[in-house]
Coordinates of C-alpha atoms and ligand atoms in Angstrom, one line a residue:
X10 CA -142.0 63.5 -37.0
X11 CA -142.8 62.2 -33.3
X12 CA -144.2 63.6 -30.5
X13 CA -143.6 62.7 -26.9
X14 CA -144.4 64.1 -23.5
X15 CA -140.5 64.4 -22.8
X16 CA -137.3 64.4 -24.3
X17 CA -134.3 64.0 -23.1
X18 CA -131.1 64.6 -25.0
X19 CA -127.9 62.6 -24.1
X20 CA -127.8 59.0 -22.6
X21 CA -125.2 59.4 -19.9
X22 CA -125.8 58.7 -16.1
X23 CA -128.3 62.1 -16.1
X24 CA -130.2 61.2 -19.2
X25 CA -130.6 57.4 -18.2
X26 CA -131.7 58.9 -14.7
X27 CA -134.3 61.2 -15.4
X28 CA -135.8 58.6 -18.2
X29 CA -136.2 56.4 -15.3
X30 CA -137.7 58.5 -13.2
X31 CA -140.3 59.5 -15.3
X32 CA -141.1 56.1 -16.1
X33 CA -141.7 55.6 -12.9
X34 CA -144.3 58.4 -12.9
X35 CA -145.5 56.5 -16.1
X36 CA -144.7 59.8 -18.0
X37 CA -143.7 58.9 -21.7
X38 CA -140.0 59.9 -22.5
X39 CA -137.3 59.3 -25.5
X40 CA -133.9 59.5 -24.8
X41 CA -131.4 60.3 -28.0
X42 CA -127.9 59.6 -27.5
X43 CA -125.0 60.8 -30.5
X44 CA -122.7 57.7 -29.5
X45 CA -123.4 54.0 -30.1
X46 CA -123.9 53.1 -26.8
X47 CA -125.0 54.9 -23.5
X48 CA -122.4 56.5 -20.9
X49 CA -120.0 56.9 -23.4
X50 CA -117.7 59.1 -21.5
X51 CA -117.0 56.2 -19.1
X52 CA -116.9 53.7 -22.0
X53 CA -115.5 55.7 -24.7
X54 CA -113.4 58.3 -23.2
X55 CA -111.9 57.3 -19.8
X56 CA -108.6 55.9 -19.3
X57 CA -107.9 52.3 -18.0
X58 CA -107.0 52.5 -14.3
X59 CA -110.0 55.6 -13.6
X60 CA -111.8 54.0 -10.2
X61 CA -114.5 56.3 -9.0
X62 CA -113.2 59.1 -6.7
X63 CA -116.2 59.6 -4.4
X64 CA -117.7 56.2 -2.5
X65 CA -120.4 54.8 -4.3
X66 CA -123.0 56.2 -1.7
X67 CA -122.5 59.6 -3.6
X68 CA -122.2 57.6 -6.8
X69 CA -126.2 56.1 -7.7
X70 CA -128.6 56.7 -9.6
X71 CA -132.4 56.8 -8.5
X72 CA -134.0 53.3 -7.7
X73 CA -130.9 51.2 -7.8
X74 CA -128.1 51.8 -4.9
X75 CA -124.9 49.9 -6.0
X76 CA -125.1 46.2 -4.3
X77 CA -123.2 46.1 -0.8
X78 CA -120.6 43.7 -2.0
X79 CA -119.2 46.0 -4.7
X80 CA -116.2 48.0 -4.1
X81 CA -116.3 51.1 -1.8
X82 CA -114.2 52.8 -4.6
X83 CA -115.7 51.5 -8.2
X84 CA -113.6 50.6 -10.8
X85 CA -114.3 52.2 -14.3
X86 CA -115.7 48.5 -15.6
X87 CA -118.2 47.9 -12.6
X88 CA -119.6 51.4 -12.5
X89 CA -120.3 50.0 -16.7
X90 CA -121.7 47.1 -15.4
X91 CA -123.9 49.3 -13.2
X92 CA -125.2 51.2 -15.6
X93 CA -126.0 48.5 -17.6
X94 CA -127.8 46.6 -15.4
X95 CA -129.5 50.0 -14.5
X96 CA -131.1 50.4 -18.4
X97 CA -132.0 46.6 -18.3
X98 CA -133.2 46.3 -15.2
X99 CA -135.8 49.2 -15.5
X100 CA -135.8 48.6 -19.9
X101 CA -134.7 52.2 -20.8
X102 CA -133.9 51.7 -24.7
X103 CA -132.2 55.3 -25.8
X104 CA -132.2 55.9 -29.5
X105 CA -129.0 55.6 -30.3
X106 CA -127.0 56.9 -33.2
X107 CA -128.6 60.8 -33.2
X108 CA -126.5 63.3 -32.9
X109 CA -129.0 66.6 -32.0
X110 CA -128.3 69.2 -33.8
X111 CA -131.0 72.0 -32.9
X112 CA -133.4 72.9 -30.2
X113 CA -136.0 75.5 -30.5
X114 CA -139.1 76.5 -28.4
X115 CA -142.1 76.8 -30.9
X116 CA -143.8 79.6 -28.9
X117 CA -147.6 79.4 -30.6
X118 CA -147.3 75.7 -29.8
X119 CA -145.7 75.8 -26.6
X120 CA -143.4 72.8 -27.8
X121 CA -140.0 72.3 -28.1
X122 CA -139.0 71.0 -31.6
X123 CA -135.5 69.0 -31.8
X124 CA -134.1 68.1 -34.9
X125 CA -131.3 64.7 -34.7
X126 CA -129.3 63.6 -37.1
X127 CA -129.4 59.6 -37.6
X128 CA -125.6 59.3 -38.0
X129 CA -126.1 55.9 -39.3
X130 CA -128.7 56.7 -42.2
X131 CA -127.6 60.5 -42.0
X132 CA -131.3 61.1 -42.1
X133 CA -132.4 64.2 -40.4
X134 CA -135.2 63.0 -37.8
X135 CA -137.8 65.8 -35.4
X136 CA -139.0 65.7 -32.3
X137 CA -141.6 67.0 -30.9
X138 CA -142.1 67.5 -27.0
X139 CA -143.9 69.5 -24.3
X140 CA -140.9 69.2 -22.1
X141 CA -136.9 69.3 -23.0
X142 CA -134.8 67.9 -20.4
X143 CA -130.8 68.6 -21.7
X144 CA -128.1 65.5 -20.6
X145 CA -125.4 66.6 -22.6
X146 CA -123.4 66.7 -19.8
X147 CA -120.8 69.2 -18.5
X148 CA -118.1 67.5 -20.4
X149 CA -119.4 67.4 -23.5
X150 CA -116.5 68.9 -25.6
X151 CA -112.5 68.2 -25.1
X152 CA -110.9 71.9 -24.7
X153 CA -107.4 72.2 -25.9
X154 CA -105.8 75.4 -24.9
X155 CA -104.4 77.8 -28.1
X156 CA -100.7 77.9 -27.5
X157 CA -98.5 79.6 -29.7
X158 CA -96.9 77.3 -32.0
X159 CA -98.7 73.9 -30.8
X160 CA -99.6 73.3 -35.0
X161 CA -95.8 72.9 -35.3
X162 CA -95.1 70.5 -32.8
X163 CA -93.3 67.4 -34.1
X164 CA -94.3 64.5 -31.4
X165 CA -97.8 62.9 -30.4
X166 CA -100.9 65.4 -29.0
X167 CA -103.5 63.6 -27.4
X168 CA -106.6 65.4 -25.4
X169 CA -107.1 63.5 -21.3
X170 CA -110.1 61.3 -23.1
X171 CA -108.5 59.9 -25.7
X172 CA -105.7 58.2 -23.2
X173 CA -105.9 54.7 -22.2
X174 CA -102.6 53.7 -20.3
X175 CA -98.8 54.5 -20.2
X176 CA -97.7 51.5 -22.0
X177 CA -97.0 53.2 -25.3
X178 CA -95.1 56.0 -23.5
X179 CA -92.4 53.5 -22.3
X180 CA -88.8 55.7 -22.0
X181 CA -90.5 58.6 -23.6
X182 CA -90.8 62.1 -22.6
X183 CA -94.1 62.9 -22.0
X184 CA -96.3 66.6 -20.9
X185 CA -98.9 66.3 -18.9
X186 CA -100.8 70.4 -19.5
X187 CA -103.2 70.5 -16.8
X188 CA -102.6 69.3 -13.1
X189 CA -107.1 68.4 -12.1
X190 CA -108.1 65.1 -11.8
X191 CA -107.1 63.7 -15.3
X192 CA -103.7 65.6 -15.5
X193 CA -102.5 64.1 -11.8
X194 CA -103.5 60.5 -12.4
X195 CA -101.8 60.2 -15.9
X196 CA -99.0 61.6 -15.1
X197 CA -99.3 58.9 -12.4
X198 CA -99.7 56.1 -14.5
X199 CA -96.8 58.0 -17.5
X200 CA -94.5 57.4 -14.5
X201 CA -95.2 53.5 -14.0
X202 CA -95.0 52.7 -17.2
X203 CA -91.4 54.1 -16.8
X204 CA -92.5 57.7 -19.3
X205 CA -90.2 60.6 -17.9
X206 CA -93.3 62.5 -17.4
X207 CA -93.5 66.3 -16.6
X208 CA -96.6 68.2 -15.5
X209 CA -97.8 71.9 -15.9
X210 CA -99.1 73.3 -12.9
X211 CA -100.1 77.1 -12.9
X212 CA -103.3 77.7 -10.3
X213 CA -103.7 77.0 -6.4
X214 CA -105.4 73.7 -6.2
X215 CA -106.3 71.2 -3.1
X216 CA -104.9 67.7 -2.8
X217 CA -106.7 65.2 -0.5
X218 CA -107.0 61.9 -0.5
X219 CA -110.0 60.2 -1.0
X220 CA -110.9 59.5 2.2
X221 CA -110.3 62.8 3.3
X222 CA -113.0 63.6 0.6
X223 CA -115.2 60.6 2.0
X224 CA -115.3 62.6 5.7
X225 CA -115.8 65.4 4.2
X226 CA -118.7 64.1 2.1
X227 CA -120.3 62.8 5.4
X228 CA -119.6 66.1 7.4
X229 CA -121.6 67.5 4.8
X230 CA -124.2 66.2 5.2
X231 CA -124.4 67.3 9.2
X232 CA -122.9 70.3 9.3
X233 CA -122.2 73.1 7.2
X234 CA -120.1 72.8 5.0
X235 CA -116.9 75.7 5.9
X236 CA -116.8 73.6 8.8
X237 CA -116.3 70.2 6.5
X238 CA -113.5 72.8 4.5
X239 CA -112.2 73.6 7.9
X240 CA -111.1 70.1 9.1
X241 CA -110.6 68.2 5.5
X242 CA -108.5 70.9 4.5
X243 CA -106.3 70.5 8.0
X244 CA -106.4 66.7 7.4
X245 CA -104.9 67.8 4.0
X246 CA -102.3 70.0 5.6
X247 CA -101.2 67.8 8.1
X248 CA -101.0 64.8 5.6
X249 CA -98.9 66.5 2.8
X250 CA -97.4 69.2 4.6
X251 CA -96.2 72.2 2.2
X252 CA -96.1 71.3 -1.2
X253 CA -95.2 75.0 -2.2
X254 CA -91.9 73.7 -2.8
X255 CA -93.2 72.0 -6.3
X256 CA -95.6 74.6 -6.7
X257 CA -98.2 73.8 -5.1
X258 CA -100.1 75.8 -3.4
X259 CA -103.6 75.7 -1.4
X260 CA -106.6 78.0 -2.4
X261 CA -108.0 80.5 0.5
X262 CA -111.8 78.8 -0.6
X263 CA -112.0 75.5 1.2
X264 CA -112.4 72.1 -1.5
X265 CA -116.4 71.7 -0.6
X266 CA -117.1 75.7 -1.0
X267 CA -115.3 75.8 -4.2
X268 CA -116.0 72.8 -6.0
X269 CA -119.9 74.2 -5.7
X270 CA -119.1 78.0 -6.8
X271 CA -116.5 77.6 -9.4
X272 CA -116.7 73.7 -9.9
X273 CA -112.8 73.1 -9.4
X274 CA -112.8 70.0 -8.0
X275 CA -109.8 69.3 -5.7
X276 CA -107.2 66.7 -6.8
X277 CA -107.8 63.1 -5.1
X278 CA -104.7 62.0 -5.1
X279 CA -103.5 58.9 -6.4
X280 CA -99.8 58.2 -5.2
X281 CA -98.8 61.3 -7.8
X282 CA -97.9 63.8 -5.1
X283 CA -94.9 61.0 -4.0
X284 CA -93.6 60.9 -7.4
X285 CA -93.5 64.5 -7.7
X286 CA -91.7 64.4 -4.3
X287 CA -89.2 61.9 -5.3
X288 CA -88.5 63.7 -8.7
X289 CA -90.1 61.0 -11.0
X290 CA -92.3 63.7 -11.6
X291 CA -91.5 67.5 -12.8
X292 CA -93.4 70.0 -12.4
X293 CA -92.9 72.7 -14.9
X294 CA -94.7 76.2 -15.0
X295 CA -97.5 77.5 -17.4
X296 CA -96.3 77.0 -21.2
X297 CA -95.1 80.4 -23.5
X298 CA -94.5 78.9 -26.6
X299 CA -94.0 75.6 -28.6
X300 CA -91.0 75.3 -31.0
X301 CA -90.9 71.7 -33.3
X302 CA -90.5 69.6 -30.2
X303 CA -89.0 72.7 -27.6
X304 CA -91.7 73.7 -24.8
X305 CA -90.6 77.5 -23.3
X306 CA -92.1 77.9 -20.1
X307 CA -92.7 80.6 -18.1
X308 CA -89.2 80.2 -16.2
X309 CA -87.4 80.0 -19.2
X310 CA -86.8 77.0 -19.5
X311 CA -86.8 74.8 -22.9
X312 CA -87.8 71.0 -22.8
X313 CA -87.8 68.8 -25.4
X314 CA -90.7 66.4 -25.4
X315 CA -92.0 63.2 -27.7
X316 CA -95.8 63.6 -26.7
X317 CA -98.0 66.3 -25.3
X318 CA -101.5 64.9 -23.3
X319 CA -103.7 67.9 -22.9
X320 CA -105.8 67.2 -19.8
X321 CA -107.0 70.6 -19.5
X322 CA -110.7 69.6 -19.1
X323 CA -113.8 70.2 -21.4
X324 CA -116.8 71.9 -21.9
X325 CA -120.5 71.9 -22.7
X326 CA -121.8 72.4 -25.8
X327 CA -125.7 72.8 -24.9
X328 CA -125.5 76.1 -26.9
X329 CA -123.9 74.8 -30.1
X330 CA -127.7 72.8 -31.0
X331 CA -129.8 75.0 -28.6
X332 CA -131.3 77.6 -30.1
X333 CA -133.5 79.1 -27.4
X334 CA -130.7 78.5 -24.6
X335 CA -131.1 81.7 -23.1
X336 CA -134.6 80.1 -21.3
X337 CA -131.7 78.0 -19.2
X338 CA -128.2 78.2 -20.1
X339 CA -125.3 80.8 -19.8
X340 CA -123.3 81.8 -22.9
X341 CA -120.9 78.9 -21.8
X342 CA -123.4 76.0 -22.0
X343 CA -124.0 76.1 -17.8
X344 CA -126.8 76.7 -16.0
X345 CA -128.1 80.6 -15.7
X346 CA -129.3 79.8 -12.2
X347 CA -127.0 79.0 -9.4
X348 CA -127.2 75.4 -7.6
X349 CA -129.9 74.4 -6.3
X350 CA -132.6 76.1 -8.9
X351 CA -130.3 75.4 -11.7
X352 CA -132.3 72.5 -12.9
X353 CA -135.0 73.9 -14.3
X354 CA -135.6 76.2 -17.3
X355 CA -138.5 78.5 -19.2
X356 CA -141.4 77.1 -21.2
X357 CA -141.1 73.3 -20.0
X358 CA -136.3 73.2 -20.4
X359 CA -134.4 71.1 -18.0
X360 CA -130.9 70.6 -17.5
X361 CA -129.5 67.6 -15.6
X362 CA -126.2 66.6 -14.9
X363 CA -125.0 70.4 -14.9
X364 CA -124.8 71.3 -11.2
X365 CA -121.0 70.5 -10.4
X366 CA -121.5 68.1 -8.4
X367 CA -120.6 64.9 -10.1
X368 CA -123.2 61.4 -10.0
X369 CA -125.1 63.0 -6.5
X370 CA -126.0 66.1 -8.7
X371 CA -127.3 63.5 -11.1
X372 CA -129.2 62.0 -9.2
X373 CA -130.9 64.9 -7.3
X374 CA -131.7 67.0 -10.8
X375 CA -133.1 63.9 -12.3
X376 CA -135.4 63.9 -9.1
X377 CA -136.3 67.7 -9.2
X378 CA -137.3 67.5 -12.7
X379 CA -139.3 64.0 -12.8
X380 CA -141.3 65.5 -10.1
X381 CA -141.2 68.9 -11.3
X382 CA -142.7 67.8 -14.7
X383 CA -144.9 65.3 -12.8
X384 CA -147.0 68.4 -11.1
X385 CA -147.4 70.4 -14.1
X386 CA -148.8 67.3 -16.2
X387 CA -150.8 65.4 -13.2
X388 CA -150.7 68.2 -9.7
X389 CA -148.7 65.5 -7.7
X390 CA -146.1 67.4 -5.6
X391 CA -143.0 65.3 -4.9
X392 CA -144.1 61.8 -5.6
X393 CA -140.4 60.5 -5.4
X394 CA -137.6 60.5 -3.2
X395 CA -133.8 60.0 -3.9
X396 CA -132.3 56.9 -2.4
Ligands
FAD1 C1 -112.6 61.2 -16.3 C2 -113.9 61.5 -15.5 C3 -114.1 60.9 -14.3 C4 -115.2 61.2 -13.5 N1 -115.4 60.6 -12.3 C5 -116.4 60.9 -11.5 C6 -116.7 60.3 -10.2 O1 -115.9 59.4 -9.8 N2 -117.8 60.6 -9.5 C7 -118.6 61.5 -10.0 O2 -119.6 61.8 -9.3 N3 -118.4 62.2 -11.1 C8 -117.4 61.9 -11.9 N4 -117.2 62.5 -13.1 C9 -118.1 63.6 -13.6 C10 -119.0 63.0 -14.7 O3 -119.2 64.0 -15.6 C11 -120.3 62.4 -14.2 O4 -120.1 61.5 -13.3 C12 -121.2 61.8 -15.2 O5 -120.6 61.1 -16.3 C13 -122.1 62.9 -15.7 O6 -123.1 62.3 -16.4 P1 -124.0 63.1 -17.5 O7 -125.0 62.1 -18.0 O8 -124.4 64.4 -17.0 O9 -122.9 63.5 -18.7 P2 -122.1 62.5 -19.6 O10 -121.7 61.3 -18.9 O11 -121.1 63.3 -20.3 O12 -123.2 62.1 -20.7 C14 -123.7 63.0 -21.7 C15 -124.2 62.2 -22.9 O13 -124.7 63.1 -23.8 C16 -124.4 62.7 -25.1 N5 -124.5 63.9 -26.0 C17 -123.7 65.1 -25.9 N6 -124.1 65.9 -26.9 C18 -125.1 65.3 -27.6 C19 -125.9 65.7 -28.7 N7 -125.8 66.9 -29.3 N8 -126.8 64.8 -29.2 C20 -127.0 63.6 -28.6 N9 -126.3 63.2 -27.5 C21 -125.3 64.0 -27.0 C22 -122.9 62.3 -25.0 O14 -122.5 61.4 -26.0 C23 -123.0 61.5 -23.6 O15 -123.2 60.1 -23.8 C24 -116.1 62.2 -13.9 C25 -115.8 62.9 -15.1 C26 -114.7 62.5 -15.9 C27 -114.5 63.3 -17.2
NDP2 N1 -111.4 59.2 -10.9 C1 -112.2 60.2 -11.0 O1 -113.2 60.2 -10.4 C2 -111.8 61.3 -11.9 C3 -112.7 62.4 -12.0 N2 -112.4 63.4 -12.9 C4 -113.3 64.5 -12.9 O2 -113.6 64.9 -14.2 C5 -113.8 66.3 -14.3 C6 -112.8 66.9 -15.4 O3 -111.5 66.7 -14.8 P1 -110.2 67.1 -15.7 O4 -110.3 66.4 -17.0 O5 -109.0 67.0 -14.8 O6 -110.4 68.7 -16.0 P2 -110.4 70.0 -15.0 O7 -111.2 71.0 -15.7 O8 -110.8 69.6 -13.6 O9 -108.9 70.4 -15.0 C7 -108.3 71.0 -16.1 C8 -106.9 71.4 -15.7 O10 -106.3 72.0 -16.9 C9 -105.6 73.2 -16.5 N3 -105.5 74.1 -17.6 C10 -106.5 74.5 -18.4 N4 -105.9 75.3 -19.4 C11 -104.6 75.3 -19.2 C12 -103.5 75.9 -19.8 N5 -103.6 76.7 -20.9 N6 -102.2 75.7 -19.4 C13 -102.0 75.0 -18.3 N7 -103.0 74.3 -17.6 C14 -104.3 74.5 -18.1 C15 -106.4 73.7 -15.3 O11 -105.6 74.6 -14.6 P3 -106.1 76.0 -14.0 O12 -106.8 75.7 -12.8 O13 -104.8 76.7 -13.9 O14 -107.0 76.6 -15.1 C16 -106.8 72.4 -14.6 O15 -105.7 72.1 -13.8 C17 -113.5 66.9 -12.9 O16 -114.7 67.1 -12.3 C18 -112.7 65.7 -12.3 O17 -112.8 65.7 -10.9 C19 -111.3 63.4 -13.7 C20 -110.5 62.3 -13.6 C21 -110.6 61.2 -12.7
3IO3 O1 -115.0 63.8 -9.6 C1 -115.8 64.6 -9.9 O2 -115.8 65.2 -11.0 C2 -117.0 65.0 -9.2 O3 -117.7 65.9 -9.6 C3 -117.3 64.3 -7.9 C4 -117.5 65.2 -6.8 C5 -118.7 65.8 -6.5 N1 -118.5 66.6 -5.4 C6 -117.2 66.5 -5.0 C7 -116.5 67.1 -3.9 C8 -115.1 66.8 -3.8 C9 -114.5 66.0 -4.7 C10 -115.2 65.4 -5.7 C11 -116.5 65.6 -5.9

């Protein structure tokens, strides 16, 4: 057993931020990670061409901005490099290799006991700590859809994170289920790898491009933010015109208000809204039913297809291994308090990472909670600042 002021579960940008924090505040932390490795999604489950959507201003963690000569718009491999000059530069060591498997508050204690799995040994290890901070992140768990008759089909299923790039899908035909950030930007690179590549769209969503996001980012930051919906969304008008055509269609809730009450984030186009126009890409409607390799749709119609990528997003899974969730998290694994309070829990439970809002949530929770947990332990209000 071991004991520790803090621990965090999950060594992704969140967990890597708040252990960093708190060492700055010299309060004692472990960090246990289920992967080999720390940021796994963006090592382990991110296809090859995925550059960073938002500028890297939104994009850093506490203590280290990205260096001025990097890329405005980061490639997958230097927002890698970042983080790992991040752990060595401020010697975070996460143990790796333990998967966590329960979380429960010890109420005559007032401790949180964790129990981790060593996947190497498959030893069970426990952890005791005064303060739980959860990293797990908000896309913790690949969600595949139940669709009648999916066990039968003949071709390839693959979930969004498991794809790499187009170049096994030459001159095959490929579904793309799901039209958010991952669906749009495979189906993308299906199409340049010369894959006759269809996509399922069924929901209003907004397209912008990413510098329509980046103004939008900064207007937020000025004014509120209807009036950054108000003129990105007319930037987005007047750039694409009406996409209702391929079945697209706009939300009434601008892209800022909605990505922070439902979390949809709006698509950041990538060049896949000119393939859809020019017909390299087909839009299809929802899916009824899967026959061998026949897809129904909604309209009736019945395509034949070689693969299905599901890139119909994830979930968390906080409340698989955390017993006493209900002092922090919904039934779904999110936060039970909206944005900007959702970061802190009953009984000494933080969550980080969970507020929707991508690497600047991140890096604001990890923040909140250093010097959250900093007051309780020494009555210092505030003591750090994000960058
Ligand atoms: C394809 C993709 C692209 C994205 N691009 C951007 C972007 O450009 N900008 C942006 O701001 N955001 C982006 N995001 C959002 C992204 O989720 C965050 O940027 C960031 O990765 C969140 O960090 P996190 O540490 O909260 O979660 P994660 O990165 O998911 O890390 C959580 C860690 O917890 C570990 N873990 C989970 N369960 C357990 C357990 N039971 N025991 C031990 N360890 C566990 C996981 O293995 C993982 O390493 C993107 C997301 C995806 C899926
Ligand atoms: N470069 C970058 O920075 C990238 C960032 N990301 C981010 O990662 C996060 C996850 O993105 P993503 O993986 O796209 O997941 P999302 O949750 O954003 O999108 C899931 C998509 O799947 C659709 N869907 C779900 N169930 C079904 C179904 N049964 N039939 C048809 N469609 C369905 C949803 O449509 P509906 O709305 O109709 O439910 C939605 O379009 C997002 O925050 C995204 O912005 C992702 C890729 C690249
Ligand atoms: O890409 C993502 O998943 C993000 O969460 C980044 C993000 C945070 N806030 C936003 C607002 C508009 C577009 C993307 C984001």
């Amino acid at each position: 057993m071991e004991e520790v002021a803090v621990l965090i579960v999950g060594a992704g940008p969140s967990g890597l931020a708040v252990s960093n924090c708190l060492s700055h505040l010299s309060i004692p932390n472990i960090v246990l990670e289920r992967e080999d490795c720390c940021a796994s999604l963006w090592r382990k489950r991110s296809y090859d061409r995925l550059t960073l959507h938002l500028a890297k201003q939104f994009c850093s963690l506490p203590y280290m901005p990205h260096a001025s000569p990097s890329s405005t718009f980061m490639p997958r491999k230097c927002f890698i490099e970042y983080i790992d000059s991040y752990i060595s530069r401020f010697g975070i060591e996460p143990h790796y290799c333990r998967s966590v498997e329960s979380g429960s508050y010890i109420e005559n204690e007032k401790k949180w006991r964790v129990e981790a799995r060593n996947t190497l040994t498959q030893e069970k290890e426990v952890y005791v700590a005064q303060f739980l901070v959860v990293a797990t992140g908000e896309n913790s768990k690949c969600f595949i859809p139940e669709l009648p008759g999916l066990d039968g089909f003949e071709g390839k299923i693959i979930h969004s994170s498991e794809y790499k790039s187009g170049k096994d899908y030459e001159n095959q035909k490929v579904l793309v289920v799901g039209c958010g950030n991952s669906g749009m930007e495979i189906g993308y690179d299906l199409a340049n790898f010369g894959a006759h590549t269809s996509i399922v769209i069924r929901n209003p969503f907004h397209v912008l491009t990413k510098e329509m996001v980046y103004i939008g980012m900064l207007l937020c930051k000025h004014v509120p933010m209807t009036i950054a919906d108000a003129v990105v969304t007319f930037l987005g008008k007047f750039w694409y015109g009406d996409l209702t055509r391929y079945g697209i269609h706009r939300p009434a809730k601008g892209p800022f208000n909605l990505k922070v009450a439902n979390g949809k984030t709006p698509v950041i186009d990538v060049g896949t809204i000119k393939k859809i126009q020019s017909g390299d890409i087909k839009v299809l409607p929802e899916i009824v039913r899967i026959n061998r390799n026949n897809v129904v749709f909604e309209n009736n119609v019945v395509e034949q297809f070689d693969g299905i990528i599901f890139a119909t997003g994830y979930k968390s899974t906080t409340n698989y291994w955390l017993k006493d969730y209900e002092y922090i998290m919904n039934k779904d694994g999110m936060p039970k308090r909206p944005c900007p309070r959702h970061w802190k829990g009953e009984n000494g439970i933080y969550c980080a990472g969970f507020s929707k809002e991508g690497l600047a949530g991140t890096a604001r929770d990890s923040v909140a909670i250093a010097n959250d947990i900093n007051e309780i332990l020494n009555g210092m209000k505030g003591k750090i600042k994000v960058n």
